[in-house]
Coordinates of C-alpha atoms and ligand atoms in Angstrom, one line a residue:
F1 CA 192.7 83.2 -111.4
M2 CA 189.3 84.2 -111.9
V3 CA 188.2 85.6 -115.4
N4 CA 186.7 89.3 -115.8
A5 CA 183.9 89.4 -118.4
D6 CA 186.2 91.1 -121.3
G7 CA 188.3 88.0 -121.2
S8 CA 191.2 89.7 -118.6
L9 CA 192.8 88.4 -115.5
G10 CA 191.1 89.1 -112.5
Q11 CA 191.4 88.2 -108.7
R12 CA 192.7 84.8 -107.4
N13 CA 190.4 82.4 -107.2
D14 CA 190.5 80.6 -103.7
V15 CA 192.6 77.0 -104.8
Y16 CA 195.8 76.5 -103.3
C17 CA 198.0 73.5 -103.5
A18 CA 198.9 72.2 -100.4
S19 CA 201.4 69.6 -101.2
I20 CA 202.9 67.6 -104.3
E21 CA 202.4 63.8 -102.6
E22 CA 205.8 61.3 -102.9
K23 CA 204.8 58.7 -104.4
L24 CA 206.2 55.0 -105.4
G25 CA 206.1 55.6 -109.0
I26 CA 205.0 58.1 -112.2
K27 CA 206.9 60.7 -110.4
A28 CA 207.4 62.8 -113.9
S29 CA 203.6 63.3 -113.2
P30 CA 203.1 65.4 -110.3
T31 CA 200.4 64.2 -108.5
A32 CA 198.5 67.5 -105.8
V33 CA 196.0 68.1 -103.5
L34 CA 193.9 71.2 -103.8
V35 CA 192.1 73.0 -101.7
Y36 CA 189.3 74.7 -102.9
G37 CA 188.9 77.4 -100.1
D38 CA 187.0 76.7 -96.4
D39 CA 184.4 79.0 -96.5
K40 CA 185.8 79.9 -92.9
G41 CA 187.7 82.9 -93.7
E42 CA 191.2 80.3 -92.4
V43 CA 192.1 79.6 -96.1
G44 CA 190.2 82.2 -97.9
P45 CA 187.2 83.2 -98.8
G46 CA 186.1 80.1 -100.6
A47 CA 186.2 79.3 -104.3
I48 CA 183.9 79.7 -107.0
G49 CA 183.5 77.0 -109.4
Y50 CA 181.3 76.9 -112.4
L51 CA 178.8 74.5 -114.2
V52 CA 179.4 72.8 -117.2
G53 CA 176.7 71.7 -119.2
E54 CA 173.5 70.9 -117.4
E55 CA 172.3 70.7 -113.5
N56 CA 172.2 67.3 -112.7
R57 CA 173.9 65.4 -115.4
G58 CA 177.7 65.9 -113.7
L59 CA 177.6 62.1 -113.3
E60 CA 176.6 61.1 -116.7
Y61 CA 178.9 63.6 -117.7
M62 CA 181.9 62.1 -115.3
F63 CA 180.9 58.4 -117.0
I64 CA 181.6 59.6 -121.0
M65 CA 185.3 60.6 -119.5
M66 CA 185.8 57.8 -117.5
N67 CA 184.7 55.2 -120.2
A68 CA 187.7 56.6 -122.0
A69 CA 189.8 57.1 -119.1
R70 CA 189.7 53.0 -118.4
Y71 CA 190.4 51.9 -121.9
D72 CA 193.4 54.8 -121.9
V73 CA 194.9 53.5 -118.5
G74 CA 194.6 50.1 -119.7
L75 CA 196.5 50.9 -123.0
Q76 CA 199.1 53.0 -120.6
G77 CA 199.4 49.2 -119.0
L78 CA 199.8 47.4 -122.0
G79 CA 202.7 50.3 -123.0
V80 CA 204.9 50.4 -119.7
S81 CA 204.9 45.9 -120.3
E82 CA 205.6 46.8 -123.6
R83 CA 208.7 49.0 -122.8
A84 CA 209.6 46.4 -119.8
Y85 CA 209.3 43.4 -122.3
Q86 CA 211.6 45.7 -125.2
H87 CA 214.3 45.9 -122.1
A88 CA 214.0 42.2 -120.7
V89 CA 214.9 41.1 -124.4
A90 CA 218.1 43.5 -124.4
Y91 CA 219.9 42.7 -121.2
A92 CA 218.7 38.5 -122.1
R93 CA 220.3 38.7 -125.3
D94 CA 223.5 40.7 -123.3
R95 CA 223.9 39.0 -120.0
V96 CA 226.4 35.7 -120.0
Q97 CA 225.3 33.4 -117.5
S98 CA 225.7 29.7 -116.9
R99 CA 225.8 26.5 -119.5
P100 CA 222.9 26.3 -121.2
V101 CA 221.0 22.7 -119.7
D102 CA 221.2 20.9 -122.8
G103 CA 225.1 20.8 -123.2
S104 CA 224.2 22.5 -126.7
A105 CA 227.6 24.7 -125.8
K106 CA 230.7 24.3 -123.0
E107 CA 230.9 27.8 -122.7
S108 CA 228.2 30.2 -120.5
V109 CA 225.7 31.4 -123.0
A110 CA 223.6 34.7 -122.6
I111 CA 220.5 33.8 -120.1
I112 CA 217.7 33.9 -123.2
H113 CA 219.1 30.4 -123.7
H114 CA 217.8 29.6 -120.7
P115 CA 214.1 28.0 -120.8
D116 CA 213.3 30.0 -117.5
V117 CA 214.1 33.1 -119.2
K118 CA 212.6 32.1 -122.1
R119 CA 209.7 31.1 -120.2
M120 CA 209.5 34.8 -118.9
L121 CA 210.0 36.5 -121.7
L122 CA 206.9 34.7 -123.7
T123 CA 204.8 35.0 -120.4
M124 CA 205.5 38.9 -121.0
R125 CA 205.0 38.9 -124.5
A126 CA 201.8 36.8 -125.0
L127 CA 199.9 38.8 -122.1
I128 CA 201.3 41.7 -124.3
E129 CA 200.0 40.1 -127.4
G130 CA 197.0 38.9 -126.2
E131 CA 196.2 42.3 -124.3
R132 CA 196.8 44.5 -127.7
A133 CA 194.4 42.9 -129.9
M134 CA 191.5 43.4 -127.1
A135 CA 192.5 46.4 -126.4
L136 CA 192.0 47.4 -130.5
V137 CA 189.1 45.0 -131.2
G138 CA 187.6 47.6 -128.6
A139 CA 188.9 50.6 -130.5
A140 CA 187.3 48.9 -133.4
A141 CA 183.8 48.1 -131.6
Y142 CA 183.5 51.6 -130.6
D143 CA 184.3 53.0 -133.7
T144 CA 181.4 50.7 -135.2
A145 CA 179.1 52.2 -132.8
H146 CA 179.6 55.6 -133.1
H147 CA 179.9 55.9 -137.0
H148 CA 177.5 52.5 -138.3
P149 CA 174.5 53.5 -140.2
D150 CA 172.3 51.0 -139.0
A151 CA 171.8 51.4 -135.8
A152 CA 170.6 48.0 -134.5
V153 CA 174.5 47.0 -135.5
A154 CA 175.8 50.3 -133.2
K155 CA 173.8 49.0 -130.8
Q156 CA 175.4 45.6 -130.8
A157 CA 178.7 47.5 -131.1
Q158 CA 178.4 49.6 -128.0
A159 CA 177.1 46.9 -125.4
F160 CA 180.3 44.8 -126.9
Y161 CA 182.6 47.9 -126.3
E162 CA 181.6 48.3 -122.4
F163 CA 181.6 44.9 -121.3
L164 CA 185.2 44.8 -122.8
V165 CA 186.5 47.9 -121.1
P166 CA 186.3 47.3 -117.9
L167 CA 188.5 44.1 -119.4
I168 CA 190.7 46.1 -120.8
K169 CA 191.4 48.3 -118.1
G170 CA 191.1 45.3 -115.1
F171 CA 193.6 42.7 -116.9
S172 CA 196.1 44.5 -118.9
T173 CA 196.6 46.6 -115.8
E174 CA 196.8 43.8 -113.3
N175 CA 199.2 42.0 -116.1
S176 CA 201.4 45.3 -116.2
V177 CA 202.4 44.5 -112.4
E178 CA 203.0 41.4 -113.8
V179 CA 204.8 41.5 -116.9
T180 CA 207.1 44.5 -115.3
S181 CA 207.7 42.3 -112.5
L182 CA 209.2 39.9 -114.3
G183 CA 211.3 42.2 -116.3
V184 CA 213.1 42.6 -113.2
Q185 CA 213.3 39.5 -112.9
V186 CA 215.1 38.7 -116.4
H187 CA 217.4 41.5 -114.8
G188 CA 218.4 39.4 -111.7
G189 CA 219.9 41.5 -109.3
M190 CA 220.4 44.4 -111.5
G191 CA 216.9 44.4 -112.1
F192 CA 216.6 45.5 -108.4
I193 CA 219.6 48.6 -108.9
E194 CA 217.8 51.8 -110.7
E195 CA 220.7 52.3 -112.8
T196 CA 219.6 49.4 -115.3
G197 CA 215.6 51.2 -115.2
A198 CA 213.5 47.7 -115.0
A199 CA 213.2 49.0 -111.5
Q200 CA 211.0 52.3 -113.1
Y201 CA 208.3 50.4 -115.0
Y202 CA 207.4 48.2 -112.4
R203 CA 207.1 51.5 -109.7
D204 CA 205.1 53.4 -112.8
S205 CA 202.6 50.1 -113.2
R206 CA 201.6 49.7 -109.8
I207 CA 198.9 52.5 -110.3
L208 CA 197.5 51.3 -112.9
P209 CA 195.3 48.5 -111.2
I210 CA 194.0 51.7 -108.6
Y211 CA 193.4 54.8 -110.6
E212 CA 190.4 55.2 -112.7
G213 CA 189.0 52.7 -110.8
T214 CA 190.4 49.7 -108.6
T215 CA 190.4 46.5 -110.6
A216 CA 187.4 45.6 -107.9
I217 CA 185.7 48.2 -109.0
Q218 CA 186.0 47.1 -112.7
A219 CA 184.8 43.7 -111.4
N220 CA 181.6 45.4 -109.7
D221 CA 180.7 46.7 -112.9
L222 CA 181.5 43.8 -114.8
V223 CA 179.8 41.5 -112.7
G224 CA 176.5 44.1 -112.3
R225 CA 175.9 46.0 -115.3
K226 CA 178.0 44.1 -117.7
T227 CA 177.1 40.5 -116.8
S228 CA 174.0 39.6 -114.2
R229 CA 171.9 43.5 -115.6
D230 CA 170.8 41.0 -118.7
G231 CA 170.9 37.5 -117.1
G232 CA 174.2 36.6 -118.8
A233 CA 172.7 37.1 -122.3
L234 CA 175.4 39.2 -123.6
A235 CA 178.7 37.6 -122.0
K236 CA 176.7 34.5 -123.7
A237 CA 176.3 36.1 -127.2
I238 CA 180.4 36.7 -127.0
A239 CA 180.8 33.3 -125.8
A240 CA 179.1 32.4 -129.1
Q241 CA 181.6 34.2 -131.5
I242 CA 184.3 32.7 -129.5
A243 CA 182.6 29.3 -130.3
D244 CA 183.1 30.5 -133.9
T245 CA 186.7 30.8 -133.8
E246 CA 186.9 27.4 -132.2
G247 CA 185.1 25.7 -135.5
Q248 CA 187.6 27.1 -137.5
L249 CA 190.7 26.9 -135.1
A250 CA 189.4 23.1 -134.8
A251 CA 189.2 23.0 -139.0
R252 CA 193.2 23.6 -139.4
P253 CA 195.1 21.1 -141.0
S254 CA 197.7 22.6 -138.6
A255 CA 198.8 20.9 -134.8
A256 CA 198.8 24.7 -133.8
G257 CA 195.2 25.4 -134.8
Q258 CA 193.8 22.1 -133.3
K259 CA 195.1 22.5 -130.1
L260 CA 194.3 26.0 -129.7
A261 CA 190.6 25.1 -130.5
K262 CA 190.9 23.0 -127.3
Q263 CA 192.3 25.2 -125.5
L264 CA 190.0 27.9 -126.2
K265 CA 187.1 25.4 -126.1
A266 CA 187.9 24.2 -122.5
A267 CA 188.2 28.2 -121.7
R268 CA 184.8 29.6 -122.9
E269 CA 183.0 26.4 -121.3
S270 CA 184.7 27.9 -117.3
F271 CA 183.8 31.4 -118.4
L272 CA 179.9 29.7 -119.0
Q273 CA 179.8 27.7 -115.7
V274 CA 181.3 31.0 -114.2
V275 CA 178.3 33.4 -116.0
D276 CA 175.8 31.5 -115.0
F277 CA 176.8 31.2 -111.3
V278 CA 177.4 34.7 -111.3
V279 CA 173.6 35.4 -112.7
A280 CA 172.5 32.7 -110.4
N281 CA 173.7 33.6 -107.3
V282 CA 174.5 37.4 -107.5
K283 CA 171.1 38.1 -105.6
S284 CA 170.7 35.0 -103.4
N285 CA 174.7 34.9 -102.6
P286 CA 176.2 38.4 -103.4
N287 CA 179.2 38.1 -100.9
A288 CA 180.0 34.7 -103.1
V289 CA 179.7 36.1 -106.4
F290 CA 181.8 39.3 -105.2
A291 CA 184.5 37.3 -104.1
G292 CA 185.1 36.0 -106.5
S293 CA 184.4 38.9 -109.2
V294 CA 188.2 40.0 -109.7
P295 CA 188.9 36.1 -110.8
Y296 CA 185.7 36.9 -112.9
L297 CA 187.5 39.6 -114.6
M298 CA 190.9 38.3 -115.1
L299 CA 189.2 35.1 -116.5
A300 CA 187.1 36.8 -118.9
G301 CA 189.8 39.0 -119.7
N302 CA 192.2 36.4 -120.2
L303 CA 189.9 34.3 -122.6
V304 CA 188.9 37.2 -124.8
S305 CA 192.7 38.0 -125.4
G306 CA 193.4 34.6 -126.1
W307 CA 190.2 34.2 -129.0
Q308 CA 192.0 37.1 -130.2
M309 CA 195.6 35.5 -130.7
G310 CA 193.3 32.6 -132.0
R311 CA 192.7 34.8 -134.6
A312 CA 196.0 36.0 -135.2
L313 CA 197.2 32.4 -135.2
M314 CA 195.3 31.8 -138.3
V315 CA 196.5 34.9 -140.3
A316 CA 199.3 34.2 -139.2
E317 CA 199.5 30.5 -140.6
D318 CA 198.2 31.8 -144.4
K319 CA 201.0 34.4 -144.7
L320 CA 203.6 32.5 -143.6
A321 CA 202.0 29.7 -146.2
A322 CA 202.5 32.8 -148.5
G323 CA 206.2 33.4 -147.8
E324 CA 204.3 36.9 -146.1
D325 CA 206.7 38.7 -143.4
V326 CA 208.0 34.9 -142.3
Q327 CA 209.5 35.5 -139.5
F328 CA 206.8 37.7 -138.0
M329 CA 204.7 35.5 -138.5
A330 CA 206.5 32.3 -137.4
A331 CA 206.7 34.1 -134.2
K332 CA 202.7 35.4 -134.0
I333 CA 202.4 31.4 -133.8
A334 CA 205.0 30.2 -131.2
T335 CA 203.4 33.2 -129.0
A336 CA 200.2 31.9 -129.4
R337 CA 200.5 28.4 -129.1
F338 CA 202.5 29.9 -125.8
Y339 CA 199.2 31.3 -124.9
G340 CA 197.7 28.8 -125.1
D341 CA 199.8 26.6 -122.9
H342 CA 200.3 28.8 -120.0
I343 CA 198.0 31.8 -120.4
L344 CA 194.9 30.1 -120.9
A345 CA 196.0 27.1 -118.3
R346 CA 194.9 29.9 -115.6
I347 CA 191.5 29.9 -116.7
A348 CA 190.6 26.4 -114.8
S349 CA 191.6 27.1 -111.6
L350 CA 189.9 30.8 -111.9
R351 CA 187.1 28.5 -112.7
D352 CA 187.4 26.7 -109.6
T353 CA 188.4 29.9 -107.4
I354 CA 185.2 31.5 -108.5
L355 CA 182.9 28.4 -108.0
E356 CA 184.5 26.9 -105.2
G357 CA 186.0 29.8 -103.0
G358 CA 183.4 32.1 -101.8
D359 CA 182.5 30.5 -98.7
S360 CA 185.6 30.3 -97.1
V361 CA 186.2 34.0 -98.1
S362 CA 183.0 34.1 -95.6
A363 CA 183.8 32.1 -93.1
M364 CA 186.6 34.1 -92.0
P365 CA 185.2 36.1 -89.0
L366 CA 186.3 39.7 -89.5
D367 CA 187.5 40.2 -86.1
A368 CA 189.8 37.5 -86.1
F369 CA 192.2 39.7 -89.1
Ligands
LIG1 C1 198.6 59.2 -108.7 C2 197.4 59.2 -108.8 C3 196.6 59.7 -109.2 C4 195.1 60.3 -109.8 N1 194.6 60.9 -110.0 C5 192.8 61.3 -110.0 C6 192.8 62.9 -111.0 O1 193.4 62.8 -111.0 N2 191.3 62.0 -110.4 C7 190.7 61.7 -109.5 O2 189.6 62.2 -109.8 N3 191.8 61.0 -108.8 C8 193.0 60.8 -109.1 N4 193.2 59.6 -107.9 C9 192.7 59.0 -107.1 C10 192.2 58.0 -107.6 O3 191.3 57.1 -108.9 C11 191.7 56.5 -107.0 O4 192.8 56.5 -105.7 C12 191.3 55.4 -106.5 O5 190.0 55.7 -107.7 C13 190.7 54.5 -105.4 O6 190.2 55.0 -104.6 P1 190.4 55.2 -103.0 O7 192.2 55.7 -102.9 O8 189.4 56.1 -102.7 O9 190.7 53.5 -102.3 P2 189.5 53.0 -101.7 O10 188.2 53.5 -102.6 O11 189.4 53.5 -100.5 O12 189.8 51.2 -102.2 C14 190.7 50.7 -100.9 C15 190.3 49.1 -100.9 O13 189.5 49.0 -100.6 C16 188.7 48.2 -102.4 N5 187.5 48.6 -102.4 C17 186.6 50.0 -102.5 N6 185.1 49.7 -102.4 C18 185.0 48.2 -102.9 C19 184.1 47.5 -103.1 N7 183.1 48.6 -103.4 N8 184.1 46.4 -103.7 C20 185.3 46.2 -103.4 N9 186.6 46.5 -103.0 C21 186.0 47.6 -103.0 C22 189.5 48.9 -103.6 O14 189.7 48.4 -105.0 C23 190.7 49.1 -102.7 O15 191.6 47.7 -102.8 C24 194.6 59.9 -108.0 C25 195.2 58.8 -107.5 C26 196.5 58.9 -107.3 C27 197.4 57.8 -106.9

């Protein structure tokens, strides 16, 4: 309804809900098709809109909202992943099936004893912990950018935050589909049955890599504005910070710290190879670069999350040694080790795909599909 000058409700504006969409998931969040009149008198006289702010600055205003929304959708990915994880852990402790492979029991055991179920639960957990740490580091950078008294520090924090946004959005939501799918898998056949609730997380997660810009759109931003525009300078500055963490990890007395230092180093070097490739080829061979844009986003998100797991490992080791919150710290260390072995390990294959895989995408003629 239009609002009269005295604040009372006036005549109806020409805006109608044409339908409520039937969706794969998020069914409690209705998505509507709105018709804003058609000016032909078929629906009504035409809708009346209002200018918000100044003329010709709409796109700029919209991006303030979009950047916040991208961050928030990344957190949605994290939230639904955590729910799927907790659900799967509870089921894995409860469901009894098969004897253990190591012969440690004669009877069937809860499935959480089976190494493959543990691998699935740990994959879920490691992705979630890495992504959560990345999101919090991003939030801290945002606060620094908006409140630090030194303008140079604030500017640097803003650039770092902006580099992280496509990673927080793209990496955490792509992985939410993997994590919630693993949640279904942990439930076995019962995962496919609605009454366990595992399938709902999977369905709900599927929108996350699509709305507020698909993963490819986040990756275009990462390649273009965030990496190529400054010739890879910011990406390399972040890599230098990761190298500092590697140095600290390598100096740890623990085998876990030293191993993660090596894994992080290999991952960072792959990242730098990819950044050089992107910067060198984005103008001369854009098809090859953009064929690898989503793998680049996944590689960068994986590296930044793994970096945080390295930092977390050092804190957890120190706190464990001090006898603080022993069970939590031991689990954090185990999760960081798993991240190095199973998640950072994906980076080498992503690197090869990006550096070598562009030509085979270009080679396929469009009419052959
Ligand atoms: C449940 C739901 C709620 C929504 N809510 C809102 C809302 O509140 N407000 C709003 O404004 N919108 C909303 N949307 C719209 C949503 O943001 C878009 O659907 C989404 O951004 C993708 O755009 P598209 O549908 O036009 O896909 P398309 O742009 O047609 O994309 C199709 C495919 O092509 C790829 N693609 C397209 N362009 C490129 C490119 N340049 N490079 C590489 N790949 C590319 C995409 O990655 C994707 O895989 C909603 C959508 C849904 C499903």
